[in-house]
Structure formats: C-alpha cells, structure tokens
Short mmCIF file of C-alpha atoms in Angstrom, two decimals:
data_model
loop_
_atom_site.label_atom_id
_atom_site.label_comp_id
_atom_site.label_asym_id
_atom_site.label_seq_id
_atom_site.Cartn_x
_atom_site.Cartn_y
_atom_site.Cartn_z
CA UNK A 1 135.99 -218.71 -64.44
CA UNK A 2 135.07 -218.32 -60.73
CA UNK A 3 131.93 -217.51 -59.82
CA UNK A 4 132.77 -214.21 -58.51
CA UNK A 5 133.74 -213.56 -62.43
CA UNK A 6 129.72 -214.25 -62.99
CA UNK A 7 128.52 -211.61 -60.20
CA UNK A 8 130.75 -209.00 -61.63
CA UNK A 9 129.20 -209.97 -65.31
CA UNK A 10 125.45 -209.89 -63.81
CA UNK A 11 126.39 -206.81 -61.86
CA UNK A 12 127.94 -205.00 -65.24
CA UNK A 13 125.01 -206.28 -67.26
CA UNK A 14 122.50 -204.78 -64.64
CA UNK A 15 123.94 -201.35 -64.73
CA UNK A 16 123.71 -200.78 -68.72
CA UNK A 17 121.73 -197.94 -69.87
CA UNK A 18 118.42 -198.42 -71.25
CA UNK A 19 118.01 -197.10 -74.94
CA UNK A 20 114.95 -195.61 -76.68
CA UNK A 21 113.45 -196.84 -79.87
CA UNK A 22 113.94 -194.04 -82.13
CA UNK A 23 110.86 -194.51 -84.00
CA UNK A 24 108.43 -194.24 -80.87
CA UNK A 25 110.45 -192.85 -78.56
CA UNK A 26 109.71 -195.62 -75.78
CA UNK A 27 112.20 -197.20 -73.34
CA UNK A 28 113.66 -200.24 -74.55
CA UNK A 29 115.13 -203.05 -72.02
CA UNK A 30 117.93 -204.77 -72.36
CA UNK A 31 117.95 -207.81 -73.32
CA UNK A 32 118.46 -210.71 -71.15
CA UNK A 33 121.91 -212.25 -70.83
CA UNK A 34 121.44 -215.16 -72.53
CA UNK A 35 125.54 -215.70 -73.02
CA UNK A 36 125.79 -215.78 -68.93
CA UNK A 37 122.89 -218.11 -68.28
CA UNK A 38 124.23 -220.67 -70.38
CA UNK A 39 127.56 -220.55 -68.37
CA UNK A 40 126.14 -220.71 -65.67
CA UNK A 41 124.10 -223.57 -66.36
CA UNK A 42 127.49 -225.28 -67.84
CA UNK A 43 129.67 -224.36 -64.91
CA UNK A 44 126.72 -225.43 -62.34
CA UNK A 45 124.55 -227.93 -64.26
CA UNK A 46 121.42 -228.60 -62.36
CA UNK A 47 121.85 -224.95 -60.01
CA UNK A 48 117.91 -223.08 -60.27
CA UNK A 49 117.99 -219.42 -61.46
CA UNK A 50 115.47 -217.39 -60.92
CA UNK A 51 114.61 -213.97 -63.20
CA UNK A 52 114.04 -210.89 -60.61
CA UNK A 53 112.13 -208.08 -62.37
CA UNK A 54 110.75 -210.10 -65.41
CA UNK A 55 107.32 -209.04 -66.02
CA UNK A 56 106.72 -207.92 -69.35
CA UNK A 57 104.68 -205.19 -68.64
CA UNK A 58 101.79 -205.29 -71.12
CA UNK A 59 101.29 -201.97 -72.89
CA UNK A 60 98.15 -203.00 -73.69
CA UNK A 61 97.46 -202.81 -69.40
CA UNK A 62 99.85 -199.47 -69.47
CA UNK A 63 97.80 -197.59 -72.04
CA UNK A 64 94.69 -198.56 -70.18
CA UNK A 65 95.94 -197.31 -66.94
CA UNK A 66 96.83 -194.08 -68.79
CA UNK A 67 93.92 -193.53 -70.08
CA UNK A 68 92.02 -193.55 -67.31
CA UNK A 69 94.35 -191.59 -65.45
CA UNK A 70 97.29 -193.21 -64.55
CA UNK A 71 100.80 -191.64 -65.34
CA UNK A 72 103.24 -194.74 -66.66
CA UNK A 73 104.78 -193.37 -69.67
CA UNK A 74 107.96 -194.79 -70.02
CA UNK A 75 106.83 -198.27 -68.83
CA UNK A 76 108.70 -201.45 -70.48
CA UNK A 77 109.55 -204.86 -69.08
CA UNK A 78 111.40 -207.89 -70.77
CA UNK A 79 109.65 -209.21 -74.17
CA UNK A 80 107.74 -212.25 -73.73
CA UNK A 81 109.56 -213.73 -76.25
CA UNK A 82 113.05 -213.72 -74.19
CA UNK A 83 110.80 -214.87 -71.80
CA UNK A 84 109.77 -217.84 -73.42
CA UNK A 85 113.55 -218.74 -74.50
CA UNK A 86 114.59 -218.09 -70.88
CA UNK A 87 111.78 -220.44 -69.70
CA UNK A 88 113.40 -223.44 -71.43
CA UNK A 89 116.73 -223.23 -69.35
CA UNK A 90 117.72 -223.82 -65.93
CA UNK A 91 115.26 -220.96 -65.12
CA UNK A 92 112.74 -222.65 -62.56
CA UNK A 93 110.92 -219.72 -61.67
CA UNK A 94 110.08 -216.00 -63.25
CA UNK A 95 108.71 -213.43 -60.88
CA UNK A 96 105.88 -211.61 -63.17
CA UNK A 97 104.05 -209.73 -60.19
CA UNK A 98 104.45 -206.23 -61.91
CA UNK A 99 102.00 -207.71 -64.57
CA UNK A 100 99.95 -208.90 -62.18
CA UNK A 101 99.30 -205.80 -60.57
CA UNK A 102 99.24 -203.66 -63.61
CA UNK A 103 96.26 -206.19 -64.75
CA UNK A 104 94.17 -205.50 -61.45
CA UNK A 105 95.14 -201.72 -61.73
CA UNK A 106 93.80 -201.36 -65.61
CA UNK A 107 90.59 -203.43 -64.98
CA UNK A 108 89.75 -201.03 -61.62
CA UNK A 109 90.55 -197.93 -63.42
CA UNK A 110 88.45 -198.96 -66.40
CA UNK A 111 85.74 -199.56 -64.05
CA UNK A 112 85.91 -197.03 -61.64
CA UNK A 113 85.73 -194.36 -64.84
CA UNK A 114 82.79 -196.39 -66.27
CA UNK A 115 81.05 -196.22 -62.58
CA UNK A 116 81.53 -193.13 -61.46
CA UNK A 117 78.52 -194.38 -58.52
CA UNK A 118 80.13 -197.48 -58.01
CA UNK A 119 82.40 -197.69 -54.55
CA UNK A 120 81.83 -201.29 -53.02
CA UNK A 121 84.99 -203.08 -54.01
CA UNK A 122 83.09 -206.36 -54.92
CA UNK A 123 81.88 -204.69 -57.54
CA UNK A 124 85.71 -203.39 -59.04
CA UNK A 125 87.53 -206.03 -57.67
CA UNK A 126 85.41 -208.98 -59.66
CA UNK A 127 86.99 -207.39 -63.11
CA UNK A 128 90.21 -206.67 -61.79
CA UNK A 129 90.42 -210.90 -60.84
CA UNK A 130 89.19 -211.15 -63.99
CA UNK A 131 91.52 -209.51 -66.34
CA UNK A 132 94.49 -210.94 -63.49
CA UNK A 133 93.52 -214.32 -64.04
CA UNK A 134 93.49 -213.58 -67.87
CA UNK A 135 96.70 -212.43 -67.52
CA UNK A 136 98.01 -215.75 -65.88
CA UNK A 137 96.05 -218.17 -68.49
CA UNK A 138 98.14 -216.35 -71.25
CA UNK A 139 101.84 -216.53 -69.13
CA UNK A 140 101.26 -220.09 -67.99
CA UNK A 141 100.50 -221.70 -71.40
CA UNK A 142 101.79 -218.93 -74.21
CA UNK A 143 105.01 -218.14 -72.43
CA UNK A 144 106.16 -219.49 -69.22
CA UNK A 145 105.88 -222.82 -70.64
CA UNK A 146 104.33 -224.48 -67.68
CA UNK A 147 100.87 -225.31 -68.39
CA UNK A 148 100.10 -228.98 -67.17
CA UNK A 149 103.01 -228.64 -65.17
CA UNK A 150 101.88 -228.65 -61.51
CA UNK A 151 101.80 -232.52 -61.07
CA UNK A 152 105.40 -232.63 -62.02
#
C-alpha cells in the first residue's frame, strides 16, 4: 500500500460521525485508529506520529466550567486509556492543550464565583496554575507514559 492509500484511510477515519451513548446521551469519540498506526509504523518503522486533537477533555473540568457558568455540553475528547495504548507506539508526541486550558478555565471560574470581590488576576490565576499543573502531573506519569523521561 502507498502512502497515499494511508491519507485517504486517515482522511475517511476523520470524517466518521460521532455517536451518542444511549444511556447518557453524551457524545462519544471515535476511537483511535489503532489498525492504521500499526501500518504505518510497519511500512515506515522509526517515522514519529504525532496525535492532533488528543486531549481527553476531563468532565470532571467540563462540569465545573458548567457549573459556574460555562456552556460545554456536548464536550468529549479521546479516553485516556487509548491514550495510554497510543503512547507506547511510534507516537512521540500528543498535543493535550484543550485540557490544559479547560483546567485553567474550571479553576478561574470556581474562583471568580467564590470571589465575587476578587479582580487582580494573581489572585485567580495562582489556582488556575494550580489545578493546570495538576493536570500535567496526572498525563505525564498516569498516561502519557513519560515521567522520568526528559533526560532521554
């Protein structure tokens, strides 16, 4: 197979619709194309992927942000665990920003709601690090696999 037989697999794969989980009603995402990685990585052994788009979104982040006024309801992102499984491949690098900046956005919500008074962004912004750099303590050692890593 050519590679241009891999873009139009990707490209097909990307344009699937997303399903709902009848039970809650949420969007589900696809799941990652496991079958066309690990052609890829036989057809072009050593060649670094990299996941676009792979934050999991934490609903745990999403509810907070809703409940303190946000409007995300049909949030979803990839589940750690295909995350994790992609992370022992020829995946060098995931791009998790979304997280990231759903992390800072709960934490100044939450804050902002708690302190109505409160408008100096050293004061918001010192949670919102917080609960980022929480964030990144739990992908770098319970799912992106690369805790310890950075001397390597």
């Amino acid at each position: 197979m050519r590679l241009s037989g891999y873009l139009y697999r990707y490209f097909s794969w990307c344009l699937q619709v997303q399903a709902c989980d009848p039970k809650t009603g949420k969007l589900v995402p696809p799941p990652l194309a496991f079958d066309v990685l690990a052609e890829i990585e036989q057809k072009l052994p050593g060649f670094p992927i990299v996941l676009h788009g792979s934050s999991s979104v934490p609903q745990d982040e999403v509810d907070t942000i809703n409940k303190y006024g946000g409007n995300l309801p049909d949030a979803v992102g990839i589940p750690e665990e295909q995350l994790r499984k992609a992370s022992k491949s020829a995946v060098c690098k995931i791009n998790i920003d979304s997280d990231s900046r759903l992390a800072m956005t709960a934490a100044i919500r939450k804050y902002l709601a708690e302190h109505p008074d409160h408008f100096d962004p050293r004061q918001y912004l010192k949670p919102a690090r917080e609960n980022m750099k929480k964030m990144y303590i739990h992908k770098i050692k319970e799912v992106l696999g690369s805790d310890g890593k950075l001397a390597e």
